[in-house]
Amino acid sequence: MTNPGSAAPTANAKLAPLPPERADYDRGAAVDVALDGVTDLTKKEKELQDKEAELRKREQELQRREEAIARAGIVIEEKNWPPFFPIIHHDIAKEIPVHLQKLQYVAFTTLLGLIGCFLWNIIAVTLAWIKGEGVTIWLLAIIYLLSGVPGAYYSWYRPLYRAMRTDSALSFGGFFLGYLLHIAFCVFAAVAPPIIFKGKSLAGLLPALEMLTSNLLVGIFYLIGFACFCVESLISLWVIQQVYMYFRGSGKAEEMKRDAARRSVMSAI
């Protein structure tokens, strides 16, 4: 029996539907696209493509020039020595044929030896200046260093380097002329007679003998300078002998004679 005043059973009760919720957006609304941004990107992309094309064109032009230079036999010399302050181009291991590298290294040793001789000459002359020989000889010793080292490099070492690298008869001729002057100077400096070069500005044998009678220490320094110039002269004689033997054996001497004869004929015509 049911109580007429009680509520209807929950199983038979129907839930009231929820009220509809309003959407936060309008499905039919149009979406605005930022066309300005797309235009800017397209413009930048075109600029990048133009720059890439220009760079590619420059690379091709540079490559053509390098190939033309290589065909003409011109070598671009990049300064790489000494490593801490490059002032000259020097790479015997890569540019000089293997069978000539030893000779080139010895020739380079004579260039460094000449620098050492000039430096020791400055030390000896400085000591003589302190002992009362005057400042003139010291200034001359500085001039010998500043003029002699570049002169040696340009007059005989660089011609020899190019001759060994390119096997050029003309470069060999320039080397022989410059190196003979180098040897003559070294022999002269080893003796150091009081002619041409003033007083005791060169640490040679004659100034050393004179200084030994007045100041033993200065005389010893001058004798060491004499020994340095003697060693430099002997090694230089060996170098020019070996280069000449290679020059004759490779047929470059005959080539120079033929070139000289051809130039004589052309000038006569």
Short mmCIF file of C-alpha atoms in Angstrom, two decimals:
data_model
loop_
_atom_site.label_atom_id
_atom_site.label_comp_id
_atom_site.label_asym_id
_atom_site.label_seq_id
_atom_site.Cartn_x
_atom_site.Cartn_y
_atom_site.Cartn_z
CA MET A 1 0.00 0.00 0.00
CA THR A 2 1.28 3.36 -0.90
CA ASN A 3 0.97 6.50 0.87
CA PRO A 4 -0.76 9.01 -1.36
CA GLY A 5 1.18 11.86 0.16
CA SER A 6 4.62 10.44 -0.54
CA ALA A 7 6.79 11.49 -3.57
CA ALA A 8 6.95 9.41 -6.79
CA PRO A 9 9.68 6.79 -6.95
CA THR A 10 13.04 8.10 -8.24
CA ALA A 11 13.34 5.32 -10.81
CA ASN A 12 10.33 6.61 -12.68
CA ALA A 13 11.26 10.27 -12.34
CA LYS A 14 12.45 12.11 -15.50
CA LEU A 15 15.37 14.60 -15.30
CA ALA A 16 14.71 18.02 -16.72
CA PRO A 17 16.98 18.88 -19.72
CA LEU A 18 19.77 21.44 -19.20
CA PRO A 19 19.28 24.83 -20.75
CA PRO A 20 21.27 25.33 -23.95
CA GLU A 21 24.67 27.06 -23.54
CA ARG A 22 25.67 29.86 -25.83
CA ALA A 23 28.83 29.26 -27.76
CA ASP A 24 31.73 31.72 -27.25
CA TYR A 25 32.45 32.00 -30.97
CA ASP A 26 30.58 32.43 -34.13
CA ARG A 27 31.17 29.56 -36.56
CA GLY A 28 30.18 31.64 -39.48
CA ALA A 29 32.50 34.57 -38.74
CA ALA A 30 35.21 35.30 -41.33
CA VAL A 31 38.90 34.91 -40.25
CA ASP A 32 41.19 37.79 -41.24
CA VAL A 33 44.62 36.59 -42.54
CA ALA A 34 47.65 38.91 -42.17
CA LEU A 35 48.63 39.21 -45.82
CA ASP A 36 51.23 41.88 -45.06
CA GLY A 37 53.37 39.35 -43.13
CA VAL A 38 53.27 36.85 -45.98
CA THR A 39 54.28 39.57 -48.45
CA ASP A 40 57.27 40.56 -46.28
CA LEU A 41 58.44 36.94 -46.04
CA THR A 42 58.21 36.53 -49.80
CA LYS A 43 60.17 39.73 -50.34
CA LYS A 44 62.93 38.68 -47.89
CA GLU A 45 63.13 35.26 -49.49
CA LYS A 46 63.58 36.85 -52.90
CA GLU A 47 66.32 39.13 -51.54
CA LEU A 48 68.14 36.13 -50.08
CA GLN A 49 67.91 34.29 -53.38
CA ASP A 50 69.30 37.33 -55.21
CA LYS A 51 72.23 37.54 -52.75
CA GLU A 52 72.94 33.84 -53.12
CA ALA A 53 72.94 34.19 -56.90
CA GLU A 54 75.34 37.14 -56.66
CA LEU A 55 77.68 35.26 -54.32
CA ARG A 56 77.60 32.24 -56.61
CA LYS A 57 78.48 34.46 -59.55
CA ARG A 58 81.40 36.01 -57.66
CA GLU A 59 82.70 32.57 -56.66
CA GLN A 60 82.57 31.41 -60.26
CA GLU A 61 84.40 34.56 -61.41
CA LEU A 62 87.07 34.07 -58.72
CA GLN A 63 87.47 30.44 -59.70
CA ARG A 64 87.90 31.41 -63.36
CA ARG A 65 90.58 33.93 -62.41
CA GLU A 66 92.44 31.40 -60.28
CA GLU A 67 92.36 28.87 -63.11
CA ALA A 68 93.65 31.49 -65.54
CA ILE A 69 96.47 32.41 -63.17
CA ALA A 70 97.36 28.75 -62.72
CA ARG A 71 97.44 28.20 -66.50
CA ALA A 72 99.72 31.23 -66.88
CA GLY A 73 102.14 29.76 -64.34
CA ILE A 74 101.67 32.58 -61.84
CA VAL A 75 101.82 31.50 -58.20
CA ILE A 76 100.06 33.52 -55.52
CA GLU A 77 102.55 33.79 -52.67
CA GLU A 78 100.96 34.12 -49.27
CA LYS A 79 103.22 35.40 -46.50
CA ASN A 80 103.66 32.63 -43.94
CA TRP A 81 107.14 32.95 -42.40
CA PRO A 82 108.09 33.49 -39.66
CA PRO A 83 104.90 32.04 -38.17
CA PHE A 84 104.66 34.62 -35.38
CA PHE A 85 105.02 37.58 -37.78
CA PRO A 86 104.79 36.54 -41.45
CA ILE A 87 106.79 38.79 -43.76
CA ILE A 88 107.81 36.40 -46.57
CA HIS A 89 106.41 33.39 -48.39
CA HIS A 90 108.38 30.24 -47.58
CA ASP A 91 107.28 26.60 -47.87
CA ILE A 92 110.12 24.35 -48.99
CA ALA A 93 108.38 21.09 -48.05
CA LYS A 94 105.40 21.74 -50.34
CA GLU A 95 106.84 23.78 -53.22
CA ILE A 96 110.39 22.53 -53.78
CA PRO A 97 111.00 19.11 -55.41
CA VAL A 98 112.09 16.47 -52.93
CA HIS A 99 115.54 15.96 -54.47
CA LEU A 100 116.28 19.70 -54.14
CA GLN A 101 114.89 20.34 -50.67
CA LYS A 102 118.15 19.62 -48.82
CA LEU A 103 120.04 22.12 -50.96
CA GLN A 104 117.31 24.71 -50.51
CA TYR A 105 117.36 24.23 -46.74
CA VAL A 106 121.14 24.74 -46.65
CA ALA A 107 120.78 27.89 -48.75
CA PHE A 108 118.15 29.10 -46.31
CA THR A 109 120.59 28.34 -43.50
CA THR A 110 123.12 30.67 -45.11
CA LEU A 111 120.48 33.41 -45.15
CA LEU A 112 119.80 32.87 -41.44
CA GLY A 113 123.56 32.63 -40.85
CA LEU A 114 124.07 36.02 -42.49
CA ILE A 115 121.47 37.49 -40.13
CA GLY A 116 123.33 35.91 -37.21
CA CYS A 117 126.64 37.37 -38.43
CA PHE A 118 125.15 40.86 -38.64
CA LEU A 119 123.61 40.56 -35.18
CA TRP A 120 126.88 39.41 -33.65
CA ASN A 121 128.66 42.20 -35.51
CA ILE A 122 126.33 44.70 -33.82
CA ILE A 123 127.13 43.20 -30.41
CA ALA A 124 130.89 43.37 -30.97
CA VAL A 125 130.77 46.89 -32.41
CA THR A 126 128.53 48.05 -29.55
CA LEU A 127 131.12 46.79 -27.08
CA ALA A 128 133.86 48.62 -29.00
CA TRP A 129 131.75 51.78 -28.98
CA ILE A 130 131.36 51.53 -25.21
CA LYS A 131 135.14 51.19 -24.93
CA GLY A 132 135.61 54.47 -26.78
CA GLU A 133 135.70 53.67 -30.51
CA GLY A 134 132.96 56.19 -31.38
CA VAL A 135 129.31 55.97 -32.35
CA THR A 136 129.92 56.03 -36.11
CA ILE A 137 130.92 52.37 -36.31
CA TRP A 138 127.78 51.40 -34.36
CA LEU A 139 125.54 53.28 -36.77
CA LEU A 140 127.27 51.60 -39.71
CA ALA A 141 126.75 48.18 -38.13
CA ILE A 142 123.01 48.93 -37.86
CA ILE A 143 122.95 49.99 -41.52
CA TYR A 144 124.65 46.74 -42.55
CA LEU A 145 121.91 44.74 -40.85
CA LEU A 146 118.98 46.79 -42.14
CA SER A 147 120.24 46.84 -45.72
CA GLY A 148 122.09 43.54 -45.91
CA VAL A 149 119.29 41.17 -44.88
CA PRO A 150 116.62 42.44 -47.32
CA GLY A 151 119.32 42.78 -49.98
CA ALA A 152 120.35 39.14 -49.53
CA TYR A 153 116.76 37.91 -49.64
CA TYR A 154 115.80 39.78 -52.80
CA SER A 155 119.11 39.48 -54.64
CA TRP A 156 119.82 35.76 -54.26
CA TYR A 157 117.55 33.78 -51.95
CA ARG A 158 114.23 34.52 -53.62
CA PRO A 159 115.70 33.95 -57.12
CA LEU A 160 117.04 30.58 -55.94
CA TYR A 161 113.69 29.67 -54.38
CA ARG A 162 111.87 30.47 -57.62
CA ALA A 163 114.49 28.70 -59.70
CA MET A 164 114.12 25.53 -57.64
CA ARG A 165 110.33 25.74 -57.76
CA THR A 166 109.84 26.59 -61.44
CA ASP A 167 113.15 25.32 -62.89
CA SER A 168 113.67 28.73 -64.52
CA ALA A 169 117.06 29.34 -66.14
CA LEU A 170 116.63 33.11 -65.77
CA SER A 171 116.08 32.79 -62.01
CA PHE A 172 119.21 30.65 -61.75
CA GLY A 173 121.16 33.40 -63.48
CA GLY A 174 119.90 35.99 -61.00
CA PHE A 175 120.85 33.73 -58.12
CA PHE A 176 124.43 33.21 -59.31
CA LEU A 177 125.01 36.93 -59.70
CA GLY A 178 123.57 37.81 -56.30
CA TYR A 179 125.20 34.90 -54.48
CA LEU A 180 128.66 35.69 -55.83
CA LEU A 181 128.30 39.19 -54.39
CA HIS A 182 127.15 37.63 -51.10
CA ILE A 183 130.23 35.41 -50.92
CA ALA A 184 132.53 38.30 -51.80
CA PHE A 185 131.04 40.39 -48.99
CA CYS A 186 131.37 37.56 -46.44
CA VAL A 187 135.04 37.05 -47.32
CA PHE A 188 135.65 40.78 -47.15
CA ALA A 189 133.86 41.03 -43.79
CA ALA A 190 135.88 38.13 -42.39
CA VAL A 191 139.11 40.01 -43.14
CA ALA A 192 137.63 43.51 -42.67
CA PRO A 193 140.43 45.63 -44.17
CA PRO A 194 140.15 49.33 -43.36
CA ILE A 195 138.85 50.25 -46.82
CA ILE A 196 135.35 50.92 -48.12
CA PHE A 197 133.79 50.16 -44.72
CA LYS A 198 135.02 52.63 -42.13
CA GLY A 199 137.18 51.67 -39.18
CA LYS A 200 136.05 48.78 -36.98
CA SER A 201 132.42 48.62 -38.13
CA LEU A 202 132.93 44.99 -39.21
CA ALA A 203 134.03 42.35 -36.72
CA GLY A 204 136.77 40.81 -38.84
CA LEU A 205 140.30 39.52 -38.44
CA LEU A 206 142.29 42.74 -38.83
CA PRO A 207 140.19 44.79 -36.37
CA ALA A 208 140.29 41.84 -33.96
CA LEU A 209 144.09 41.73 -33.99
CA GLU A 210 144.21 45.46 -33.42
CA MET A 211 141.66 45.31 -30.59
CA LEU A 212 143.48 42.47 -28.82
CA THR A 213 146.39 44.80 -28.09
CA SER A 214 144.19 47.46 -26.49
CA ASN A 215 141.18 45.58 -25.08
CA LEU A 216 141.22 41.79 -24.76
CA LEU A 217 137.44 41.35 -24.31
CA VAL A 218 136.55 43.41 -27.38
CA GLY A 219 139.23 41.60 -29.35
CA ILE A 220 137.72 38.22 -28.44
CA PHE A 221 134.27 39.38 -29.56
CA TYR A 222 135.77 40.52 -32.87
CA LEU A 223 137.51 37.14 -33.30
CA ILE A 224 134.16 35.38 -32.82
CA GLY A 225 132.72 37.65 -35.52
CA PHE A 226 135.61 36.69 -37.79
CA ALA A 227 134.82 33.00 -37.20
CA CYS A 228 131.14 33.57 -37.99
CA PHE A 229 131.90 35.21 -41.33
CA CYS A 230 134.38 32.43 -42.16
CA VAL A 231 131.80 29.70 -41.54
CA GLU A 232 129.23 31.64 -43.55
CA SER A 233 131.67 31.94 -46.45
CA LEU A 234 132.53 28.23 -46.45
CA ILE A 235 128.89 27.06 -46.39
CA SER A 236 128.02 29.57 -49.10
CA LEU A 237 130.81 28.23 -51.33
CA TRP A 238 129.38 24.72 -50.92
CA VAL A 239 125.89 25.93 -51.80
CA ILE A 240 126.91 27.72 -54.99
CA GLN A 241 128.97 24.70 -56.05
CA GLN A 242 126.01 22.34 -55.59
CA VAL A 243 123.58 24.67 -57.34
CA TYR A 244 125.97 25.06 -60.26
CA MET A 245 126.38 21.29 -60.56
CA TYR A 246 122.61 20.87 -60.68
CA PHE A 247 122.32 23.77 -63.10
CA ARG A 248 124.82 22.21 -65.51
CA GLY A 249 123.44 18.71 -65.11
CA SER A 250 119.86 19.74 -65.80
CA GLY A 251 120.77 21.43 -69.07
CA LYS A 252 119.82 24.92 -67.90
CA ALA A 253 123.24 26.29 -68.85
CA GLU A 254 122.70 25.35 -72.49
CA GLU A 255 119.20 26.76 -72.34
CA MET A 256 120.55 30.10 -71.09
CA LYS A 257 123.11 30.15 -73.89
CA ARG A 258 120.43 29.50 -76.49
CA ASP A 259 118.21 32.21 -75.02
CA ALA A 260 121.10 34.68 -75.00
CA ALA A 261 121.96 33.85 -78.61
CA ARG A 262 118.31 34.18 -79.64
CA ARG A 263 118.05 37.60 -77.95
CA SER A 264 121.26 38.72 -79.66
CA VAL A 265 119.90 37.71 -83.07
CA MET A 266 116.58 39.40 -82.42
CA SER A 267 118.27 42.63 -81.29
CA ALA A 268 120.51 42.58 -84.37
CA ILE A 269 117.51 42.15 -86.64
#
